[in-house]
CSV table of C-alpha atoms and ligand atoms in Angstrom, one decimal:
chain,number,residue,atom,x,y,z
V,8,MET,CA,0.0,0.0,0.0
V,9,SER,CA,1.4,3.4,-0.9
V,10,ASP,CA,1.8,5.8,2.0
V,11,PRO,CA,2.1,9.5,2.3
V,12,PHE,CA,4.7,9.5,5.1
V,13,ALA,CA,8.3,10.4,5.0
V,14,LYS,CA,10.7,7.5,5.0
V,15,ASP,CA,12.5,6.4,8.1
V,16,PRO,CA,15.8,8.4,8.1
V,17,PHE,CA,17.5,6.1,10.7
V,18,THR,CA,17.5,2.8,8.8
V,19,GLN,CA,21.1,2.7,7.9
V,20,ALA,CA,22.5,4.0,11.2
V,21,ARG,CA,20.2,1.7,13.1
V,22,ARG,CA,21.5,-1.4,11.2
V,23,GLN,CA,25.1,-0.4,11.2
V,24,LYS,CA,25.8,1.1,14.6
V,25,GLY,CA,22.6,1.3,16.6
V,26,VAL,CA,23.4,4.8,17.7
V,27,LEU,CA,23.5,8.2,15.9
V,28,ALA,CA,25.8,11.0,17.1
V,29,CYS,CA,23.3,14.0,17.0
V,30,GLU,CA,23.5,17.6,18.0
V,31,PHE,CA,20.4,19.4,19.1
V,32,GLY,CA,20.7,23.1,19.6
V,33,GLY,CA,24.4,22.8,20.2
V,34,GLU,CA,24.1,19.9,22.6
V,35,ALA,CA,25.9,16.7,21.6
V,36,MET,CA,23.5,13.8,22.2
V,37,PRO,CA,23.8,10.2,21.0
V,38,MET,CA,20.5,8.8,19.9
V,39,LEU,CA,19.6,5.1,20.6
V,40,LEU,CA,18.0,3.7,17.5
V,41,ARG,CA,17.2,0.0,18.1
V,42,TYR,CA,13.9,-1.1,19.6
V,43,ALA,CA,15.5,-3.3,22.2
V,44,ASP,CA,18.0,-0.6,23.3
V,45,VAL,CA,15.3,2.1,23.5
V,46,ARG,CA,13.1,-0.2,25.7
V,47,ARG,CA,16.0,-1.2,27.9
V,48,ALA,CA,17.0,2.4,28.5
V,49,ALA,CA,13.5,3.5,29.2
V,50,ALA,CA,13.4,1.0,32.1
V,51,ASP,CA,16.9,1.7,33.4
V,52,HIS,CA,16.4,4.9,35.5
V,53,ALA,CA,19.7,4.6,37.3
V,54,ASN,CA,21.7,5.0,34.1
V,55,PHE,CA,19.1,7.0,32.0
V,56,SER,CA,17.6,9.4,34.4
V,57,SER,CA,14.5,11.6,34.0
V,58,ASP,CA,15.1,13.2,37.4
V,59,VAL,CA,16.6,16.5,36.2
V,60,LEU,CA,14.8,19.8,35.7
V,61,GLY,CA,14.1,20.7,32.1
V,62,ARG,CA,16.2,17.9,30.6
V,63,VAL,CA,13.8,15.3,29.3
V,64,THR,CA,12.4,17.4,26.5
V,65,ILE,CA,14.6,18.1,23.5
V,66,PRO,CA,15.4,21.0,23.2
V,67,ALA,CA,16.1,21.4,26.9
V,68,GLU,CA,13.9,23.7,28.9
V,69,ASP,CA,16.1,24.6,31.9
V,70,LYS,CA,16.4,28.2,30.5
V,71,ILE,CA,12.6,28.8,30.2
V,72,ARG,CA,11.4,27.5,33.5
V,73,THR,CA,12.5,27.1,37.1
V,74,PHE,CA,10.2,24.2,38.1
V,75,ARG,CA,10.0,20.6,37.0
V,76,GLN,CA,7.4,19.3,34.7
V,77,LEU,CA,5.6,16.4,36.5
V,78,PRO,CA,5.4,13.5,36.5
V,79,ILE,CA,8.0,13.3,33.7
V,80,GLU,CA,11.0,14.9,35.4
V,81,SER,CA,11.2,12.3,38.2
V,82,ASN,CA,12.3,8.7,38.6
V,83,PRO,CA,10.5,5.8,40.1
V,84,PRO,CA,9.4,5.1,42.8
V,85,GLN,CA,8.4,8.8,43.1
V,86,THR,CA,6.9,8.9,39.6
V,87,GLN,CA,4.0,6.7,40.5
V,88,ALA,CA,2.9,8.9,43.4
V,89,PHE,CA,2.8,11.9,40.9
V,90,ARG,CA,1.0,9.8,38.3
V,91,ASP,CA,-1.7,8.8,40.8
V,92,ILE,CA,-2.6,12.4,41.4
V,93,VAL,CA,-3.7,13.1,37.8
V,94,MET,CA,-4.8,9.5,37.0
V,95,PRO,CA,-8.5,10.3,37.5
V,96,ILE,CA,-8.3,13.0,34.9
V,97,PHE,CA,-6.5,10.9,32.3
V,98,ARG,CA,-8.9,7.9,32.8
V,99,ARG,CA,-11.9,10.1,31.9
V,100,PRO,CA,-11.8,9.0,28.1
V,101,ARG,CA,-13.0,5.6,29.3
V,102,ALA,CA,-16.4,6.9,30.3
V,103,ALA,CA,-19.3,6.4,27.8
V,104,ASP,CA,-20.5,10.0,28.2
V,105,PHE,CA,-17.0,11.3,27.5
V,106,LYS,CA,-16.8,9.4,24.3
V,107,ASP,CA,-20.2,10.7,23.2
V,108,LYS,CA,-19.0,14.3,23.8
V,109,VAL,CA,-15.9,13.6,21.6
V,110,VAL,CA,-18.2,12.2,18.9
V,111,ALA,CA,-20.2,15.4,19.0
V,112,LEU,CA,-17.1,17.6,18.7
V,113,VAL,CA,-15.9,15.7,15.6
V,114,ASP,CA,-19.4,15.8,14.1
V,115,THR,CA,-19.7,19.5,14.5
V,116,LEU,CA,-16.3,20.1,12.9
V,117,LEU,CA,-17.2,17.7,10.0
V,118,ASP,CA,-20.5,19.6,9.5
V,119,ASN,CA,-18.4,22.7,8.7
V,120,ALA,CA,-15.7,20.9,6.8
V,121,LEU,CA,-18.2,19.3,4.5
V,122,GLN,CA,-19.7,22.7,3.7
V,123,ALA,CA,-16.3,24.3,2.9
V,124,GLU,CA,-14.7,24.6,-0.6
V,125,THR,CA,-11.3,24.3,1.1
V,126,LEU,CA,-10.6,23.1,4.6
V,127,GLU,CA,-7.2,23.8,6.2
V,128,VAL,CA,-7.0,20.8,8.3
V,129,VAL,CA,-4.4,22.0,10.9
V,130,SER,CA,-6.0,25.2,11.9
V,131,GLU,CA,-9.7,24.5,11.1
V,132,PHE,CA,-10.0,20.9,12.2
V,133,ALA,CA,-7.1,19.4,14.2
V,134,LEU,CA,-6.3,22.4,16.4
V,135,PRO,CA,-9.9,23.2,17.4
V,136,LEU,CA,-10.6,19.5,17.9
V,137,GLN,CA,-7.5,19.1,20.1
V,138,SER,CA,-8.3,22.2,22.1
V,139,ARG,CA,-12.0,21.4,22.7
V,140,ALA,CA,-11.3,17.8,23.5
V,141,MET,CA,-8.7,19.0,26.0
V,142,ALA,CA,-11.3,21.2,27.7
V,143,LEU,CA,-13.4,18.0,28.1
V,144,LEU,CA,-10.4,16.1,29.5
V,145,PHE,CA,-9.5,18.7,32.0
V,146,ASN,CA,-13.2,19.4,32.8
V,147,MET,CA,-12.8,23.1,31.9
V,148,PRO,CA,-15.4,25.3,30.2
V,149,MET,CA,-15.4,25.3,26.3
V,150,THR,CA,-14.6,29.0,26.4
V,151,GLU,CA,-11.1,28.1,27.5
V,152,ALA,CA,-10.6,26.0,24.4
V,153,GLU,CA,-10.9,29.2,22.4
V,154,VAL,CA,-8.1,30.7,24.4
V,155,TRP,CA,-5.9,27.7,23.7
V,156,ILE,CA,-6.7,27.8,20.0
V,157,GLY,CA,-5.2,31.3,20.0
V,158,TRP,CA,-1.9,29.8,21.3
V,159,GLY,CA,-1.4,27.8,18.1
V,160,THR,CA,-0.1,24.3,17.7
V,161,HIS,CA,2.3,24.4,20.6
V,162,ALA,CA,2.0,26.1,24.0
V,163,TYR,CA,5.5,27.5,24.0
V,164,ARG,CA,7.4,26.5,20.9
V,165,VAL,CA,7.5,28.1,17.5
V,166,ALA,CA,9.0,26.1,14.6
V,167,GLY,CA,10.4,23.6,17.1
V,168,ARG,CA,12.3,26.1,19.2
V,169,ASN,CA,11.4,27.4,22.7
V,170,ASP,CA,9.8,30.8,22.5
V,171,ALA,CA,10.5,32.9,25.7
V,172,THR,CA,7.4,35.1,25.3
V,173,LYS,CA,5.0,32.2,24.7
V,174,ALA,CA,6.7,30.3,27.6
V,175,ALA,CA,6.1,33.2,30.0
V,176,GLN,CA,2.5,33.6,28.8
V,177,LEU,CA,1.8,29.9,29.6
V,178,ILE,CA,3.2,30.2,33.1
V,179,ASP,CA,1.1,33.4,33.7
V,180,TYR,CA,-2.0,31.5,32.5
V,181,ILE,CA,-1.3,28.6,34.8
V,182,SER,CA,-0.6,30.9,37.7
V,183,GLU,CA,-3.9,32.7,37.2
V,184,LYS,CA,-5.9,29.4,37.1
V,185,LEU,CA,-4.1,28.1,40.2
V,186,ASP,CA,-5.0,31.3,42.1
V,187,GLN,CA,-8.6,30.9,41.1
V,188,ALA,CA,-8.6,27.3,42.1
V,189,LYS,CA,-7.1,28.1,45.5
V,190,ASP,CA,-10.0,30.4,46.3
V,191,ALA,CA,-12.7,28.1,44.9
V,192,PRO,CA,-11.4,24.6,43.9
V,193,GLY,CA,-13.7,23.0,41.3
V,194,ASP,CA,-13.6,19.6,39.6
V,195,ASP,CA,-11.2,20.6,36.9
V,196,LEU,CA,-7.5,19.9,36.5
V,197,PHE,CA,-6.6,22.9,38.6
V,198,GLY,CA,-9.0,21.9,41.4
V,199,VAL,CA,-7.5,18.4,41.4
V,200,LEU,CA,-4.0,19.9,41.7
V,201,THR,CA,-5.0,22.3,44.5
V,202,ARG,CA,-6.5,19.5,46.6
V,203,ALA,CA,-3.8,16.9,45.9
V,204,THR,CA,-1.6,15.6,48.7
V,205,ILE,CA,1.3,13.2,48.8
V,206,ASP,CA,1.7,11.4,52.2
V,207,GLY,CA,-0.6,14.0,53.6
V,208,THR,CA,1.4,17.0,52.3
V,209,PRO,CA,-0.2,19.3,49.8
V,210,LEU,CA,1.7,19.9,46.5
V,211,THR,CA,3.9,22.9,46.4
V,212,ARG,CA,3.0,25.7,44.0
V,213,ASP,CA,5.9,24.7,41.8
V,214,GLN,CA,4.7,21.1,41.6
V,215,MET,CA,1.2,22.2,40.7
V,216,THR,CA,2.6,24.5,38.0
V,217,GLY,CA,4.8,21.6,36.7
V,218,PHE,CA,1.8,19.2,36.4
V,219,ALA,CA,-0.2,21.8,34.5
V,220,HIS,CA,2.7,22.8,32.3
V,221,LEU,CA,3.2,19.3,31.0
V,222,ALA,CA,-0.5,18.7,30.7
V,223,PHE,CA,-0.8,21.8,28.4
V,224,SER,CA,2.2,20.9,26.2
V,225,GLY,CA,2.5,17.1,26.0
V,226,GLY,CA,-0.7,16.5,24.2
V,227,ARG,CA,-0.9,19.4,21.8
V,228,ASP,CA,1.3,19.3,18.7
V,229,THR,CA,1.4,15.5,19.1
V,230,VAL,CA,-2.3,15.1,18.7
V,231,ILE,CA,-2.6,17.9,16.1
V,232,ASN,CA,0.0,16.2,13.9
V,233,SER,CA,-1.6,12.8,14.4
V,234,ILE,CA,-5.0,14.0,13.3
V,235,THR,CA,-3.7,15.9,10.3
V,236,GLU,CA,-1.5,13.1,9.1
V,237,ALA,CA,-4.4,10.7,9.4
V,238,VAL,CA,-6.6,12.9,7.2
V,239,ARG,CA,-3.7,13.2,4.7
V,240,PHE,CA,-3.2,9.4,4.7
V,241,LEU,CA,-6.9,8.8,3.9
V,242,ALA,CA,-6.7,11.5,1.1
V,243,LEU,CA,-3.7,10.0,-0.5
V,244,ASN,CA,-4.7,6.4,-0.1
V,245,PRO,CA,-8.3,6.1,-1.3
V,246,GLY,CA,-7.9,2.3,-1.4
V,247,ALA,CA,-7.3,2.2,2.4
V,248,PHE,CA,-10.1,4.7,3.0
V,249,ASP,CA,-12.5,2.4,1.1
V,250,GLN,CA,-11.2,-0.6,3.0
V,251,LEU,CA,-11.8,1.1,6.4
V,252,ARG,CA,-15.3,2.0,5.2
V,253,SER,CA,-16.1,-1.6,4.2
V,254,THR,CA,-14.4,-3.1,7.2
V,255,PRO,CA,-14.6,-0.6,10.1
V,256,THR,CA,-13.3,-3.3,12.5
V,257,LEU,CA,-9.9,-2.4,11.0
V,258,ILE,CA,-10.1,1.1,12.5
V,259,PRO,CA,-8.4,0.2,15.9
V,260,SER,CA,-5.4,-1.5,14.2
V,261,ALA,CA,-5.2,1.4,11.7
V,262,VAL,CA,-5.1,3.9,14.6
V,263,GLU,CA,-2.1,2.0,16.1
V,264,GLU,CA,-0.3,1.8,12.8
V,265,LEU,CA,-0.8,5.5,12.2
V,266,PHE,CA,0.7,6.3,15.6
V,267,ARG,CA,3.6,3.9,14.8
V,268,VAL,CA,4.4,5.5,11.5
V,269,ILE,CA,3.8,9.1,12.5
V,270,SER,CA,5.6,8.7,15.9
V,271,PRO,CA,4.7,12.3,16.8
V,272,ILE,CA,7.5,12.4,19.5
V,273,SER,CA,10.5,11.3,17.5
V,274,PHE,CA,12.8,11.2,20.6
V,275,ILE,CA,13.1,12.2,24.2
V,276,GLY,CA,16.0,12.8,26.5
V,277,ARG,CA,17.5,11.1,29.5
V,278,THR,CA,20.5,12.2,31.5
V,279,CYS,CA,23.3,9.7,32.1
V,280,PRO,CA,24.7,10.2,35.6
V,281,HIS,CA,27.8,8.0,34.9
V,282,ALA,CA,30.3,8.1,32.0
V,283,SER,CA,29.7,5.2,29.7
V,284,ASP,CA,30.0,3.9,26.2
V,285,ILE,CA,27.0,3.1,23.9
V,286,HIS,CA,27.8,1.0,20.9
V,287,GLY,CA,31.3,2.6,20.8
V,288,GLN,CA,29.9,6.1,21.3
V,289,PRO,CA,31.4,7.7,24.5
V,290,VAL,CA,28.9,9.3,26.9
V,291,ALA,CA,30.3,11.7,29.5
V,292,ALA,CA,28.8,11.8,33.0
V,293,GLY,CA,25.9,14.3,33.0
V,294,GLN,CA,25.5,14.1,29.2
V,295,ARG,CA,22.1,13.4,27.7
V,296,VAL,CA,21.2,10.5,25.5
V,297,ALA,CA,18.1,10.6,23.2
V,298,LEU,CA,15.7,7.6,23.2
V,299,GLY,CA,14.7,7.3,19.5
V,300,TRP,CA,11.0,6.3,19.7
V,301,ALA,CA,10.6,7.0,15.9
V,302,SER,CA,13.6,4.9,15.0
V,303,ALA,CA,12.6,2.0,17.3
V,304,ASN,CA,9.1,2.0,15.6
V,305,PHE,CA,10.8,1.2,12.3
V,306,ASP,CA,13.1,-1.5,13.6
V,307,GLU,CA,12.7,-4.4,11.1
V,308,THR,CA,13.6,-6.9,13.7
V,309,VAL,CA,10.2,-6.1,15.4
V,310,PHE,CA,8.0,-4.7,12.6
V,311,PRO,CA,8.2,-6.7,9.3
V,312,ASP,CA,8.4,-4.3,6.3
V,313,PRO,CA,8.4,-1.3,8.7
V,314,GLN,CA,8.2,1.3,5.8
V,315,ASP,CA,4.8,-0.2,4.8
V,316,MET,CA,1.8,1.4,6.4
V,317,ARG,CA,-0.4,-1.6,7.1
V,318,ILE,CA,-3.8,-0.8,8.5
V,319,ASP,CA,-4.2,-4.4,9.7
V,320,ARG,CA,-0.7,-4.7,11.3
V,321,ARG,CA,-1.0,-7.0,14.4
V,322,PRO,CA,0.8,-7.3,16.7
V,323,ASN,CA,2.0,-3.7,16.8
V,324,PRO,CA,4.0,-3.1,20.0
V,325,HIS,CA,5.1,0.4,18.9
V,326,LEU,CA,6.7,2.9,21.3
V,327,ALA,CA,5.0,6.0,20.1
V,328,PHE,CA,3.6,6.6,23.6
V,329,GLY,CA,6.8,5.5,25.3
V,330,ILE,CA,6.9,2.6,27.7
V,331,GLY,CA,7.3,1.8,31.4
V,332,ALA,CA,7.2,4.1,34.3
V,333,HIS,CA,6.6,7.3,32.2
V,334,SER,CA,4.4,5.8,29.5
V,335,CYS,CA,2.1,8.5,28.1
V,336,LEU,CA,-0.8,9.4,30.4
V,337,GLY,CA,-2.7,11.0,27.5
V,338,SER,CA,-2.6,7.9,25.3
V,339,LEU,CA,-6.3,6.9,26.1
V,340,HIS,CA,-7.4,10.4,25.1
V,341,ALA,CA,-5.2,10.5,21.9
V,342,ARG,CA,-6.4,7.0,20.8
V,343,LEU,CA,-10.0,8.0,21.4
V,344,LEU,CA,-9.6,11.1,19.3
V,345,LEU,CA,-8.0,9.4,16.3
V,346,LYS,CA,-10.4,6.5,16.4
V,347,THR,CA,-13.4,8.9,16.5
V,348,VAL,CA,-12.0,10.9,13.6
V,349,LEU,CA,-11.5,7.7,11.5
V,350,GLU,CA,-14.9,6.4,12.4
V,351,LYS,CA,-16.6,9.6,11.5
V,352,MET,CA,-14.6,10.2,8.3
V,353,VAL,CA,-15.5,6.8,6.9
V,354,ALA,CA,-19.1,7.3,7.8
V,355,ARG,CA,-19.5,10.8,6.4
V,356,VAL,CA,-16.7,11.7,3.9
V,357,GLY,CA,-16.6,10.3,0.4
V,358,GLN,CA,-13.8,11.5,-1.8
V,359,LEU,CA,-11.1,13.5,-0.1
V,360,THR,CA,-8.7,15.6,-2.2
V,361,VAL,CA,-5.5,17.4,-1.2
V,362,GLN,CA,-5.5,21.0,-2.7
V,363,GLY,CA,-2.3,22.3,-1.1
V,364,GLU,CA,0.2,21.5,1.7
V,365,GLN,CA,3.4,22.2,3.4
V,366,ALA,CA,5.3,19.6,5.3
V,367,ASN,CA,6.3,20.0,9.0
V,368,CYS,CA,9.8,18.5,9.3
V,369,LEU,CA,12.4,18.2,12.1
V,370,SER,CA,15.6,19.2,10.4
V,371,PHE,CA,19.0,18.6,11.8
V,372,PRO,CA,22.4,18.2,10.1
V,373,GLN,CA,22.3,14.4,10.9
V,374,PHE,CA,18.7,13.7,9.7
V,375,GLU,CA,15.4,15.2,8.6
V,376,ARG,CA,12.1,13.7,9.6
V,377,ARG,CA,8.5,14.5,8.7
V,378,VAL,CA,6.3,14.8,11.8
V,379,GLY,CA,3.2,16.4,10.3
V,380,SER,CA,2.0,19.2,8.1
V,381,SER,CA,2.2,22.9,8.9
V,382,ARG,CA,-0.6,23.4,6.3
V,383,LEU,CA,-2.9,20.9,4.6
V,384,GLU,CA,-5.7,22.1,2.4
V,385,VAL,CA,-8.3,19.5,1.4
V,386,HIS,CA,-11.7,19.3,-0.1
V,387,MET,CA,-14.1,16.8,1.5
V,388,HIS,CA,-17.0,15.5,-0.6
V,389,PRO,CA,-19.9,14.1,1.5
V,390,LEU,CA,-20.4,10.4,1.3
V,391,THR,CA,-23.4,9.9,-0.9
V,392,GLY,CA,-26.3,8.6,1.2
V,393,SER,CA,-24.6,9.7,4.5
V,394,PRO,CA,-26.9,11.4,7.0
N,429,HEM,C1,-0.4,11.3,19.8
N,429,HEM,C2,-0.3,11.9,20.9
N,429,HEM,C3,0.8,11.7,22.0
N,429,HEM,C4,2.0,11.1,21.9
N,429,HEM,C5,2.7,10.5,20.6
N,429,HEM,C6,2.6,11.1,23.2
N,429,HEM,C7,3.9,10.6,23.5
N,429,HEM,C8,4.4,10.5,24.8
N,429,HEM,C9,5.6,9.8,25.1
N,429,HEM,C10,6.6,9.2,24.1
N,429,HEM,C11,5.7,9.9,26.5
N,429,HEM,C12,6.9,9.2,27.3
N,429,HEM,C13,7.9,10.2,27.8
N,429,HEM,C14,9.1,9.6,28.5
N,429,HEM,O1,9.2,8.4,28.6
N,429,HEM,O2,9.9,10.4,28.9
N,429,HEM,C15,4.6,10.6,27.0
N,429,HEM,C16,4.4,11.0,28.3
N,429,HEM,C17,3.4,11.8,28.7
N,429,HEM,N1,2.4,12.3,28.0
N,429,HEM,FE1,2.0,11.9,26.1
N,429,HEM,N2,1.8,11.8,24.0
N,429,HEM,C18,0.6,12.1,23.4
N,429,HEM,C19,-0.5,12.7,23.9
N,429,HEM,C20,-0.6,13.2,25.1
N,429,HEM,C21,-1.8,13.9,25.6
N,429,HEM,C22,-3.1,14.2,24.8
N,429,HEM,C23,-1.5,14.3,26.9
N,429,HEM,C24,-2.3,15.1,27.9
N,429,HEM,C25,-3.3,15.8,27.6
N,429,HEM,C26,-0.2,13.7,27.2
N,429,HEM,C27,0.4,13.8,28.4
N,429,HEM,C28,1.6,13.1,28.8
N,429,HEM,C29,2.1,13.1,30.2
N,429,HEM,C30,1.5,13.8,31.4
N,429,HEM,C31,3.3,12.3,30.1
N,429,HEM,C32,4.2,12.0,31.3
N,429,HEM,C33,3.9,10.7,31.9
N,429,HEM,C34,4.9,10.4,33.1
N,429,HEM,O3,6.0,11.0,33.1
N,429,HEM,O4,4.6,9.5,33.9
N,429,HEM,N3,0.3,13.1,26.1
N,429,HEM,N4,3.8,11.0,25.9
C-alpha cells in the first residue's frame, strides 16, 4: 500500500551502529536507535535518568522555567505517586459520556468541513478538535478552548524552538488558574492539583505548575500532527479509505499503525549520571542520550516491512507513547480522538482531495524527519447517502 509519510531516516545507522551522534541546539547527544536498546534504556532509570529539571524534552527547557514538569521529570518510585494524582483526569476518556462528547465535537467540525470549498486541516480541524477535547479532558469550560486555539499548535514553541514570550504567557496563564482554584477549587485539572496531597502533604506551587505545564504541552502538537497526518493518509490512499469503510473493525489497528508510522514524538532525552559507552559512542557523566522512539518504531527486527503502512498490522508493539514508568498518560485520550476521527470520516466523507500542503519536518544536520503538516488544504465530498 502506498503511503504519504516520509521514509525512516534512521534505517542505515540503526542497522550499522545502533546509535547516531546527534547535536540538538548545540548539545551533543547520541540517539539510541534500536527497539531493544530504547526499551531497555526506558526501564533503566539509574543510568538513563529523568530526574533532572528541564532535561527530558529536546530542546532542553532549563532556560525557560524554574520548576520541574511532572510526573515526567522524576524517577521511580516517586513517579507513581505523581501519576496517581492526575490519573482520575487521564482515565476520563473511558467513560461512555466522555466518548459521546468527543463524537459530538468531531461531528460539528465535520459539518463545517463538508460545507467548505477548502478546509485547512491543521487550523480549522485538528487544532480546534485538540483544544475542545482537552477542555473535556481537563473538565474546563469550552470557552477556555478558544483561548488555547489562540496559542497555536504548541503552547510555548515556534517552529520547534522554545519561545521565551510564549513560555512566559503559559506560566502566567497557569498561575492565574491556580490562584482561582485556590480560592474556589472545582472539579477541573486545577482543582485536582490544588486539593492533591502526597503522604498528607499538599503539593507545592511549583509542583502544581509543573503538572499543568506538562498537561498543556504534552498532548498538543502530538495530537494535532496525528489527526492531520491521518486525514492526509486517507486522502492520498483512497484504497485504504474504502477498506476502512467496508471493514470498520480495522479502525483500531489502523489507529495504532498511524501512531507507529507518525511517531509524533521522535525522541526524548535522558540524563546519564555516569560516564559510559553506547555502541562505541562515548557518553560523559551528565551528558544526555536521546531515546529514539521513531527509529525504534521502524526496527525491522520487530516490525516486518516497517516502511509499509499496514492498517491491519498486528501485533503492533510500537513505542509512540513511550513505555514503562513514564508511558504516556494521555494515550487513552489521543487514541479515542484518532479513532473517532477515522470512524466519522469513513461514515461521512466520500472522496477527499488534497489541494495544497506544506510539510512540517524536524531538520538537523544528521537527519530530517517529517512529523506532520504545517498546512494541509483539502476538499471533502460528503459520502453519498450519508446522513
Ligand atoms: C499522539 C499523541 C501523543 C504522543 C505520541 C505522546 C507521546 C508521549 C511519550 C513518548 C511519552 C513518554 C515520555 C518519556 O518516557 O519520557 C509521553 C508521556 C506523557 N504524555 Fe504523552 N503523548 C501524546 C498525547 C498526550 C496527551 C493528549 C497528553 C495530555 C493531555 C499527554 C500527556 C503526557 C504526560 C503527562 C506524560 C508523562 C507521563 C509520566 O511522566 O509519567 N500526552 N507521551
